[in-house]
């Protein structure tokens, strides 16, 4: 009987524990982007450094040679093996550049339809224009891009076949190598296959001097079409990404900062020297004012004063296209201009690098009269440095 009773009690407690669990609530957060009011509220990109958005590519495919008498050759007979290496950088989602080194084999046709081959080593500098991003807004998750490229380079020809019938006065083509300027244009299709890798397919036409195939006929142009397929590896940026990213307002960060502010307030309930003063007020204007203090002669922001910078950043995040002004305390009469500028730049650096505030929304102004003359109806944040 005791065993039956114990089993009943355990079953009851188990059911009670199950029903007592709170339901899991899914929390979704909205991504808020910084926008440029002067460009139809277009999203603003995060600042890139020189070492960002570089790429390296490896390609294989074919040269399709065209020139003297090639119209008499079979279409598929003009395709010869080729390979290339590329290294470049995207300066903007809409454009960039690359350096490409290429090697290929070519096929020529004589007037009496005899064939011969030669080699080409080339180096090019190409400008890249991403048509997908030019005609449509840049999308960080876009899987396909269509790219136009135009460029120039140098090509060196060598290794012409020494045919027994191409000798003496009856020579049809020259076998000595040439260094020729190439002008080129083409199209590239790019598929994104992972965070690091893209697959590319490109077709680029190269225009060269008539001597490219060793035959010269009335100043005609020779050339070849580079048809290449390959993979591009995107190098890592300074922030760990491998592409351009939009500047976002991380609202969760402000929640954490508020928690930190409350913690610091609790730890410093008694006023310290210098006293921490946090002001956020609207007096007959829409200006939001905050005050920050520094130690004598120092431009470093101590841990306690970081709270004031967090407060200003949080206030700015609530203003669409808001602006933040850093100026001297209105009560200051004589102050060290160099020290003021050093302190202002310390504040600006923290706002930009730690709180992701776009630098274009921050203004440093040592003339308090100019700050006072701001339109009272304009909603902005003003940080006063306590001198």
PDB file of N, CA, C and O in Angstrom, residues 179-247:
ATOM      1  N   UNK A 179      55.326  42.944 -77.727  1.00  0.00           N
ATOM      2  CA  UNK A 179      54.698  43.527 -76.543  1.00  0.00           C
ATOM      3  C   UNK A 179      53.648  44.520 -77.013  1.00  0.00           C
ATOM      4  O   UNK A 179      53.987  45.543 -77.629  1.00  0.00           O
ATOM      5  N   UNK A 180      52.391  44.249 -76.758  1.00  0.00           N
ATOM      6  CA  UNK A 180      51.296  45.018 -77.325  1.00  0.00           C
ATOM      7  C   UNK A 180      50.360  45.545 -76.236  1.00  0.00           C
ATOM      8  O   UNK A 180      50.142  44.890 -75.208  1.00  0.00           O
ATOM      9  N   UNK A 181      49.815  46.735 -76.511  1.00  0.00           N
ATOM     10  CA  UNK A 181      48.816  47.321 -75.607  1.00  0.00           C
ATOM     11  C   UNK A 181      47.455  46.709 -75.929  1.00  0.00           C
ATOM     12  O   UNK A 181      47.090  46.563 -77.099  1.00  0.00           O
ATOM     13  N   UNK A 182      46.719  46.369 -74.904  1.00  0.00           N
ATOM     14  CA  UNK A 182      45.382  45.790 -75.066  1.00  0.00           C
ATOM     15  C   UNK A 182      44.342  46.690 -74.405  1.00  0.00           C
ATOM     16  O   UNK A 182      44.526  47.129 -73.268  1.00  0.00           O
ATOM     17  N   UNK A 183      43.269  46.959 -75.113  1.00  0.00           N
ATOM     18  CA  UNK A 183      42.094  47.616 -74.546  1.00  0.00           C
ATOM     19  C   UNK A 183      40.998  46.569 -74.449  1.00  0.00           C
ATOM     20  O   UNK A 183      40.845  45.741 -75.349  1.00  0.00           O
ATOM     21  N   UNK A 184      40.223  46.610 -73.371  1.00  0.00           N
ATOM     22  CA  UNK A 184      39.276  45.518 -73.157  1.00  0.00           C
ATOM     23  C   UNK A 184      38.005  45.970 -72.462  1.00  0.00           C
ATOM     24  O   UNK A 184      37.977  46.984 -71.742  1.00  0.00           O
ATOM     25  N   UNK A 185      36.955  45.225 -72.682  1.00  0.00           N
ATOM     26  CA  UNK A 185      35.666  45.467 -72.036  1.00  0.00           C
ATOM     27  C   UNK A 185      34.902  44.149 -72.014  1.00  0.00           C
ATOM     28  O   UNK A 185      35.070  43.304 -72.893  1.00  0.00           O
ATOM     29  N   UNK A 186      34.075  43.984 -70.991  1.00  0.00           N
ATOM     30  CA  UNK A 186      33.327  42.741 -70.908  1.00  0.00           C
ATOM     31  C   UNK A 186      32.325  42.742 -69.780  1.00  0.00           C
ATOM     32  O   UNK A 186      32.070  43.761 -69.134  1.00  0.00           O
ATOM     33  N   UNK A 187      31.746  41.579 -69.553  1.00  0.00           N
ATOM     34  CA  UNK A 187      30.714  41.395 -68.539  1.00  0.00           C
ATOM     35  C   UNK A 187      31.074  40.213 -67.645  1.00  0.00           C
ATOM     36  O   UNK A 187      31.722  39.255 -68.091  1.00  0.00           O
ATOM     37  N   UNK A 188      30.631  40.304 -66.402  1.00  0.00           N
ATOM     38  CA  UNK A 188      30.876  39.236 -65.435  1.00  0.00           C
ATOM     39  C   UNK A 188      29.584  38.945 -64.682  1.00  0.00           C
ATOM     40  O   UNK A 188      28.867  39.865 -64.293  1.00  0.00           O
ATOM     41  N   UNK A 189      29.297  37.682 -64.484  1.00  0.00           N
ATOM     42  CA  UNK A 189      28.199  37.247 -63.628  1.00  0.00           C
ATOM     43  C   UNK A 189      28.808  36.645 -62.369  1.00  0.00           C
ATOM     44  O   UNK A 189      29.725  35.820 -62.447  1.00  0.00           O
ATOM     45  N   UNK A 190      28.314  37.064 -61.203  1.00  0.00           N
ATOM     46  CA  UNK A 190      28.883  36.620 -59.926  1.00  0.00           C
ATOM     47  C   UNK A 190      27.782  36.016 -59.061  1.00  0.00           C
ATOM     48  O   UNK A 190      26.766  36.661 -58.797  1.00  0.00           O
ATOM     49  N   UNK A 191      27.994  34.761 -58.636  1.00  0.00           N
ATOM     50  CA  UNK A 191      27.075  34.083 -57.741  1.00  0.00           C
ATOM     51  C   UNK A 191      27.720  33.933 -56.366  1.00  0.00           C
ATOM     52  O   UNK A 191      28.846  33.438 -56.265  1.00  0.00           O
ATOM     53  N   UNK A 192      27.035  34.326 -55.335  1.00  0.00           N
ATOM     54  CA  UNK A 192      27.539  34.174 -53.979  1.00  0.00           C
ATOM     55  C   UNK A 192      27.197  32.774 -53.478  1.00  0.00           C
ATOM     56  O   UNK A 192      26.022  32.389 -53.398  1.00  0.00           O
ATOM     57  N   UNK A 193      28.208  31.989 -53.134  1.00  0.00           N
ATOM     58  CA  UNK A 193      27.975  30.614 -52.696  1.00  0.00           C
ATOM     59  C   UNK A 193      28.220  30.424 -51.205  1.00  0.00           C
ATOM     60  O   UNK A 193      27.800  29.411 -50.646  1.00  0.00           O
ATOM     61  N   UNK A 194      28.893  31.379 -50.556  1.00  0.00           N
ATOM     62  CA  UNK A 194      29.095  31.312 -49.111  1.00  0.00           C
ATOM     63  C   UNK A 194      29.557  32.680 -48.628  1.00  0.00           C
ATOM     64  O   UNK A 194      29.699  33.623 -49.419  1.00  0.00           O
ATOM     65  N   UNK A 195      29.802  32.772 -47.333  1.00  0.00           N
ATOM     66  CA  UNK A 195      30.271  34.038 -46.772  1.00  0.00           C
ATOM     67  C   UNK A 195      31.608  34.458 -47.377  1.00  0.00           C
ATOM     68  O   UNK A 195      31.861  35.647 -47.576  1.00  0.00           O
ATOM     69  N   UNK A 196      32.453  33.480 -47.717  1.00  0.00           N
ATOM     70  CA  UNK A 196      33.800  33.773 -48.182  1.00  0.00           C
ATOM     71  C   UNK A 196      33.959  33.666 -49.694  1.00  0.00           C
ATOM     72  O   UNK A 196      34.821  34.334 -50.266  1.00  0.00           O
ATOM     73  N   UNK A 197      33.161  32.847 -50.357  1.00  0.00           N
ATOM     74  CA  UNK A 197      33.425  32.485 -51.747  1.00  0.00           C
ATOM     75  C   UNK A 197      32.323  32.941 -52.682  1.00  0.00           C
ATOM     76  O   UNK A 197      31.136  32.899 -52.358  1.00  0.00           O
ATOM     77  N   UNK A 198      32.748  33.373 -53.888  1.00  0.00           N
ATOM     78  CA  UNK A 198      31.855  33.663 -55.012  1.00  0.00           C
ATOM     79  C   UNK A 198      32.282  32.805 -56.194  1.00  0.00           C
ATOM     80  O   UNK A 198      33.462  32.469 -56.352  1.00  0.00           O
ATOM     81  N   UNK A 199      31.308  32.482 -57.033  1.00  0.00           N
ATOM     82  CA  UNK A 199      31.612  31.830 -58.312  1.00  0.00           C
ATOM     83  C   UNK A 199      31.398  32.854 -59.416  1.00  0.00           C
ATOM     84  O   UNK A 199      30.365  33.523 -59.460  1.00  0.00           O
ATOM     85  N   UNK A 200      32.395  33.008 -60.309  1.00  0.00           N
ATOM     86  CA  UNK A 200      32.339  34.021 -61.362  1.00  0.00           C
ATOM     87  C   UNK A 200      32.380  33.386 -62.746  1.00  0.00           C
ATOM     88  O   UNK A 200      33.077  32.389 -62.958  1.00  0.00           O
ATOM     89  N   UNK A 201      31.674  34.005 -63.668  1.00  0.00           N
ATOM     90  CA  UNK A 201      31.733  33.636 -65.076  1.00  0.00           C
ATOM     91  C   UNK A 201      31.849  34.943 -65.860  1.00  0.00           C
ATOM     92  O   UNK A 201      30.983  35.810 -65.727  1.00  0.00           O
ATOM     93  N   UNK A 202      32.929  35.104 -66.643  1.00  0.00           N
ATOM     94  CA  UNK A 202      33.152  36.367 -67.340  1.00  0.00           C
ATOM     95  C   UNK A 202      33.538  36.140 -68.799  1.00  0.00           C
ATOM     96  O   UNK A 202      34.129  35.119 -69.150  1.00  0.00           O
ATOM     97  N   UNK A 203      33.179  37.110 -69.613  1.00  0.00           N
ATOM     98  CA  UNK A 203      33.566  37.135 -71.027  1.00  0.00           C
ATOM     99  C   UNK A 203      34.060  38.537 -71.329  1.00  0.00           C
ATOM    100  O   UNK A 203      33.303  39.512 -71.207  1.00  0.00           O
ATOM    101  N   UNK A 204      35.352  38.651 -71.710  1.00  0.00           N
ATOM    102  CA  UNK A 204      35.981  39.956 -71.923  1.00  0.00           C
ATOM    103  C   UNK A 204      36.665  39.963 -73.283  1.00  0.00           C
ATOM    104  O   UNK A 204      37.459  39.067 -73.596  1.00  0.00           O
ATOM    105  N   UNK A 205      36.340  40.969 -74.098  1.00  0.00           N
ATOM    106  CA  UNK A 205      36.967  41.094 -75.410  1.00  0.00           C
ATOM    107  C   UNK A 205      38.193  42.005 -75.320  1.00  0.00           C
ATOM    108  O   UNK A 205      38.153  43.057 -74.677  1.00  0.00           O
ATOM    109  N   UNK A 206      39.291  41.584 -75.968  1.00  0.00           N
ATOM    110  CA  UNK A 206      40.544  42.339 -75.958  1.00  0.00           C
ATOM    111  C   UNK A 206      40.889  42.766 -77.386  1.00  0.00           C
ATOM    112  O   UNK A 206      40.953  41.921 -78.290  1.00  0.00           O
ATOM    113  N   UNK A 207      41.116  44.070 -77.558  1.00  0.00           N
ATOM    114  CA  UNK A 207      41.505  44.611 -78.861  1.00  0.00           C
ATOM    115  C   UNK A 207      43.004  44.892 -78.853  1.00  0.00           C
ATOM    116  O   UNK A 207      43.514  45.563 -77.958  1.00  0.00           O
ATOM    117  N   UNK A 208      43.712  44.368 -79.887  1.00  0.00           N
ATOM    118  CA  UNK A 208      45.157  44.540 -79.973  1.00  0.00           C
ATOM    119  C   UNK A 208      45.553  44.935 -81.389  1.00  0.00           C
ATOM    120  O   UNK A 208      44.749  44.923 -82.323  1.00  0.00           O
ATOM    121  N   UNK A 209      46.836  45.254 -81.524  1.00  0.00           N
ATOM    122  CA  UNK A 209      47.387  45.619 -82.826  1.00  0.00           C
ATOM    123  C   UNK A 209      47.283  44.434 -83.795  1.00  0.00           C
ATOM    124  O   UNK A 209      47.234  43.269 -83.380  1.00  0.00           O
ATOM    125  N   UNK A 210      47.301  44.760 -85.099  1.00  0.00           N
ATOM    126  CA  UNK A 210      47.160  43.741 -86.137  1.00  0.00           C
ATOM    127  C   UNK A 210      48.281  42.710 -86.110  1.00  0.00           C
ATOM    128  O   UNK A 210      48.134  41.609 -86.636  1.00  0.00           O
ATOM    129  N   UNK A 211      49.396  43.023 -85.472  1.00  0.00           N
ATOM    130  CA  UNK A 211      50.532  42.093 -85.439  1.00  0.00           C
ATOM    131  C   UNK A 211      50.379  41.017 -84.377  1.00  0.00           C
ATOM    132  O   UNK A 211      51.265  40.188 -84.203  1.00  0.00           O
ATOM    133  N   UNK A 212      49.267  41.012 -83.657  1.00  0.00           N
ATOM    134  CA  UNK A 212      49.088  40.054 -82.557  1.00  0.00           C
ATOM    135  C   UNK A 212      49.238  38.614 -83.022  1.00  0.00           C
ATOM    136  O   UNK A 212      49.833  37.784 -82.330  1.00  0.00           O
ATOM    137  N   UNK A 213      48.679  38.283 -84.207  1.00  0.00           N
ATOM    138  CA  UNK A 213      48.773  36.910 -84.696  1.00  0.00           C
ATOM    139  C   UNK A 213      49.963  36.683 -85.622  1.00  0.00           C
ATOM    140  O   UNK A 213      50.060  35.638 -86.276  1.00  0.00           O
ATOM    141  N   UNK A 214      50.881  37.681 -85.697  1.00  0.00           N
ATOM    142  CA  UNK A 214      52.059  37.553 -86.554  1.00  0.00           C
ATOM    143  C   UNK A 214      51.815  37.934 -87.993  1.00  0.00           C
ATOM    144  O   UNK A 214      52.754  38.006 -88.789  1.00  0.00           O
ATOM    145  N   UNK A 215      50.572  38.218 -88.347  1.00  0.00           N
ATOM    146  CA  UNK A 215      50.230  38.632 -89.709  1.00  0.00           C
ATOM    147  C   UNK A 215      49.757  40.084 -89.682  1.00  0.00           C
ATOM    148  O   UNK A 215      49.006  40.486 -88.783  1.00  0.00           O
ATOM    149  N   UNK A 216      50.208  40.853 -90.651  1.00  0.00           N
ATOM    150  CA  UNK A 216      49.835  42.266 -90.737  1.00  0.00           C
ATOM    151  C   UNK A 216      49.135  42.494 -92.065  1.00  0.00           C
ATOM    152  O   UNK A 216      49.703  42.252 -93.130  1.00  0.00           O
ATOM    153  N   UNK A 217      47.890  42.977 -91.995  1.00  0.00           N
ATOM    154  CA  UNK A 217      47.111  43.220 -93.210  1.00  0.00           C
ATOM    155  C   UNK A 217      46.335  44.520 -93.074  1.00  0.00           C
ATOM    156  O   UNK A 217      45.300  44.568 -92.416  1.00  0.00           O
ATOM    157  N   UNK A 218      46.866  45.597 -93.628  1.00  0.00           N
ATOM    158  CA  UNK A 218      46.164  46.867 -93.783  1.00  0.00           C
ATOM    159  C   UNK A 218      45.582  47.404 -92.473  1.00  0.00           C
ATOM    160  O   UNK A 218      44.439  47.874 -92.427  1.00  0.00           O
ATOM    161  N   UNK A 219      46.394  47.345 -91.425  1.00  0.00           N
ATOM    162  CA  UNK A 219      46.038  47.989 -90.153  1.00  0.00           C
ATOM    163  C   UNK A 219      44.712  47.507 -89.573  1.00  0.00           C
ATOM    164  O   UNK A 219      43.964  48.268 -88.986  1.00  0.00           O
ATOM    165  N   UNK A 220      44.390  46.235 -89.739  1.00  0.00           N
ATOM    166  CA  UNK A 220      43.215  45.680 -89.070  1.00  0.00           C
ATOM    167  C   UNK A 220      43.545  45.386 -87.615  1.00  0.00           C
ATOM    168  O   UNK A 220      44.699  45.293 -87.224  1.00  0.00           O
ATOM    169  N   UNK A 221      42.511  45.222 -86.802  1.00  0.00           N
ATOM    170  CA  UNK A 221      42.711  44.864 -85.397  1.00  0.00           C
ATOM    171  C   UNK A 221      42.633  43.349 -85.231  1.00  0.00           C
ATOM    172  O   UNK A 221      41.857  42.672 -85.893  1.00  0.00           O
ATOM    173  N   UNK A 222      43.462  42.834 -84.354  1.00  0.00           N
ATOM    174  CA  UNK A 222      43.358  41.451 -83.905  1.00  0.00           C
ATOM    175  C   UNK A 222      42.932  41.459 -82.447  1.00  0.00           C
ATOM    176  O   UNK A 222      42.912  42.498 -81.787  1.00  0.00           O
ATOM    177  N   UNK A 223      42.646  40.271 -81.927  1.00  0.00           N
ATOM    178  CA  UNK A 223      42.286  40.204 -80.518  1.00  0.00           C
ATOM    179  C   UNK A 223      41.843  38.827 -80.104  1.00  0.00           C
ATOM    180  O   UNK A 223      41.992  37.850 -80.844  1.00  0.00           O
ATOM    181  N   UNK A 224      41.271  38.769 -78.919  1.00  0.00           N
ATOM    182  CA  UNK A 224      40.756  37.505 -78.405  1.00  0.00           C
ATOM    183  C   UNK A 224      39.719  37.796 -77.337  1.00  0.00           C
ATOM    184  O   UNK A 224      39.724  38.853 -76.694  1.00  0.00           O
ATOM    185  N   UNK A 225      38.834  36.848 -77.136  1.00  0.00           N
ATOM    186  CA  UNK A 225      37.830  36.930 -76.077  1.00  0.00           C
ATOM    187  C   UNK A 225      38.254  35.979 -74.966  1.00  0.00           C
ATOM    188  O   UNK A 225      38.483  34.788 -75.204  1.00  0.00           O
ATOM    189  N   UNK A 226      38.395  36.522 -73.755  1.00  0.00           N
ATOM    190  CA  UNK A 226      38.725  35.690 -72.591  1.00  0.00           C
ATOM    191  C   UNK A 226      37.421  35.184 -71.971  1.00  0.00           C
ATOM    192  O   UNK A 226      36.616  35.986 -71.474  1.00  0.00           O
ATOM    193  N   UNK A 227      37.203  33.900 -72.033  1.00  0.00           N
ATOM    194  CA  UNK A 227      36.017  33.292 -71.426  1.00  0.00           C
ATOM    195  C   UNK A 227      36.507  32.457 -70.244  1.00  0.00           C
ATOM    196  O   UNK A 227      37.136  31.411 -70.424  1.00  0.00           O
ATOM    197  N   UNK A 228      36.249  32.962 -69.027  1.00  0.00           N
ATOM    198  CA  UNK A 228      36.837  32.365 -67.831  1.00  0.00           C
ATOM    199  C   UNK A 228      35.777  32.094 -66.774  1.00  0.00           C
ATOM    200  O   UNK A 228      34.826  32.872 -66.608  1.00  0.00           O
ATOM    201  N   UNK A 229      35.953  31.003 -66.069  1.00  0.00           N
ATOM    202  CA  UNK A 229      35.114  30.672 -64.917  1.00  0.00           C
ATOM    203  C   UNK A 229      36.041  30.411 -63.738  1.00  0.00           C
ATOM    204  O   UNK A 229      37.143  29.889 -63.907  1.00  0.00           O
ATOM    205  N   UNK A 230      35.588  30.786 -62.561  1.00  0.00           N
ATOM    206  CA  UNK A 230      36.455  30.574 -61.407  1.00  0.00           C
ATOM    207  C   UNK A 230      35.812  31.000 -60.105  1.00  0.00           C
ATOM    208  O   UNK A 230      34.626  31.333 -60.053  1.00  0.00           O
ATOM    209  N   UNK A 231      36.632  31.000 -59.062  1.00  0.00           N
ATOM    210  CA  UNK A 231      36.162  31.328 -57.719  1.00  0.00           C
ATOM    211  C   UNK A 231      36.915  32.537 -57.185  1.00  0.00           C
ATOM    212  O   UNK A 231      38.108  32.709 -57.439  1.00  0.00           O
ATOM    213  N   UNK A 232      36.185  33.349 -56.443  1.00  0.00           N
ATOM    214  CA  UNK A 232      36.768  34.525 -55.796  1.00  0.00           C
ATOM    215  C   UNK A 232      36.640  34.366 -54.280  1.00  0.00           C
ATOM    216  O   UNK A 232      35.564  34.027 -53.779  1.00  0.00           O
ATOM    217  N   UNK A 233      37.750  34.614 -53.594  1.00  0.00           N
ATOM    218  CA  UNK A 233      37.781  34.538 -52.131  1.00  0.00           C
ATOM    219  C   UNK A 233      37.786  35.955 -51.574  1.00  0.00           C
ATOM    220  O   UNK A 233      38.656  36.761 -51.894  1.00  0.00           O
ATOM    221  N   UNK A 234      36.795  36.272 -50.720  1.00  0.00           N
ATOM    222  CA  UNK A 234      36.688  37.597 -50.124  1.00  0.00           C
ATOM    223  C   UNK A 234      37.448  37.629 -48.802  1.00  0.00           C
ATOM    224  O   UNK A 234      37.138  36.870 -47.882  1.00  0.00           O
ATOM    225  N   UNK A 235      38.456  38.511 -48.713  1.00  0.00           N
ATOM    226  CA  UNK A 235      39.279  38.616 -47.512  1.00  0.00           C
ATOM    227  C   UNK A 235      38.490  39.267 -46.378  1.00  0.00           C
ATOM    228  O   UNK A 235      37.542  40.024 -46.603  1.00  0.00           O
ATOM    229  N   UNK A 236      38.926  39.022 -45.142  1.00  0.00           N
ATOM    230  CA  UNK A 236      38.204  39.515 -43.968  1.00  0.00           C
ATOM    231  C   UNK A 236      38.461  40.997 -43.743  1.00  0.00           C
ATOM    232  O   UNK A 236      39.583  41.484 -43.893  1.00  0.00           O
ATOM    233  N   UNK A 237      37.403  41.732 -43.390  1.00  0.00           N
ATOM    234  CA  UNK A 237      37.492  43.155 -43.064  1.00  0.00           C
ATOM    235  C   UNK A 237      37.926  43.358 -41.616  1.00  0.00           C
ATOM    236  O   UNK A 237      37.981  42.415 -40.828  1.00  0.00           O
ATOM    237  N   UNK A 238      38.186  44.614 -41.263  1.00  0.00           N
ATOM    238  CA  UNK A 238      38.661  44.903 -39.914  1.00  0.00           C
ATOM    239  C   UNK A 238      37.625  44.568 -38.844  1.00  0.00           C
ATOM    240  O   UNK A 238      37.975  44.313 -37.691  1.00  0.00           O
ATOM    241  N   UNK A 239      36.334  44.560 -39.214  1.00  0.00           N
ATOM    242  CA  UNK A 239      35.288  44.268 -38.241  1.00  0.00           C
ATOM    243  C   UNK A 239      34.817  42.818 -38.299  1.00  0.00           C
ATOM    244  O   UNK A 239      33.809  42.457 -37.692  1.00  0.00           O
ATOM    245  N   UNK A 240      35.537  41.973 -39.045  1.00  0.00           N
ATOM    246  CA  UNK A 240      35.194  40.562 -39.111  1.00  0.00           C
ATOM    247  C   UNK A 240      34.271  40.185 -40.244  1.00  0.00           C
ATOM    248  O   UNK A 240      34.092  39.001 -40.533  1.00  0.00           O
ATOM    249  N   UNK A 241      33.661  41.175 -40.921  1.00  0.00           N
ATOM    250  CA  UNK A 241      32.793  40.888 -42.058  1.00  0.00           C
ATOM    251  C   UNK A 241      33.639  40.706 -43.313  1.00  0.00           C
ATOM    252  O   UNK A 241      34.852  40.926 -43.313  1.00  0.00           O
ATOM    253  N   UNK A 242      32.974  40.348 -44.404  1.00  0.00           N
ATOM    254  CA  UNK A 242      33.671  40.175 -45.673  1.00  0.00           C
ATOM    255  C   UNK A 242      32.961  40.907 -46.803  1.00  0.00           C
ATOM    256  O   UNK A 242      33.089  40.549 -47.977  1.00  0.00           O
ATOM    257  N   UNK A 243      32.215  41.967 -46.451  1.00  0.00           N
ATOM    258  CA  UNK A 243      31.489  42.744 -47.441  1.00  0.00           C
ATOM    259  C   UNK A 243      31.104  44.086 -46.819  1.00  0.00           C
ATOM    260  O   UNK A 243      31.375  44.345 -45.647  1.00  0.00           O
ATOM    261  N   UNK A 244      30.462  44.941 -47.609  1.00  0.00           N
ATOM    262  CA  UNK A 244      29.942  46.196 -47.079  1.00  0.00           C
ATOM    263  C   UNK A 244      28.721  45.895 -46.201  1.00  0.00           C
ATOM    264  O   UNK A 244      27.915  45.012 -46.509  1.00  0.00           O
ATOM    265  N   UNK A 245      28.583  46.634 -45.107  1.00  0.00           N
ATOM    266  CA  UNK A 245      27.444  46.461 -44.216  1.00  0.00           C
ATOM    267  C   UNK A 245      26.836  47.819 -43.903  1.00  0.00           C
ATOM    268  O   UNK A 245      27.510  48.851 -43.926  1.00  0.00           O
ATOM    269  N   UNK A 246      25.543  47.812 -43.616  1.00  0.00           N
ATOM    270  CA  UNK A 246      24.842  49.037 -43.252  1.00  0.00           C
ATOM    271  C   UNK A 246      25.038  49.345 -41.769  1.00  0.00           C
ATOM    272  O   UNK A 246      25.148  48.429 -40.943  1.00  0.00           O
ATOM    273  N   UNK A 247      25.068  50.642 -41.455  1.00  0.00           N
ATOM    274  CA  UNK A 247      25.191  51.084 -40.065  1.00  0.00           C
ATOM    275  C   UNK A 247      23.845  50.922 -39.366  1.00  0.00           C
ATOM    276  O   UNK A 247      22.829  51.448 -39.823  1.00  0.00           O
TER     277      UNK A 247
END
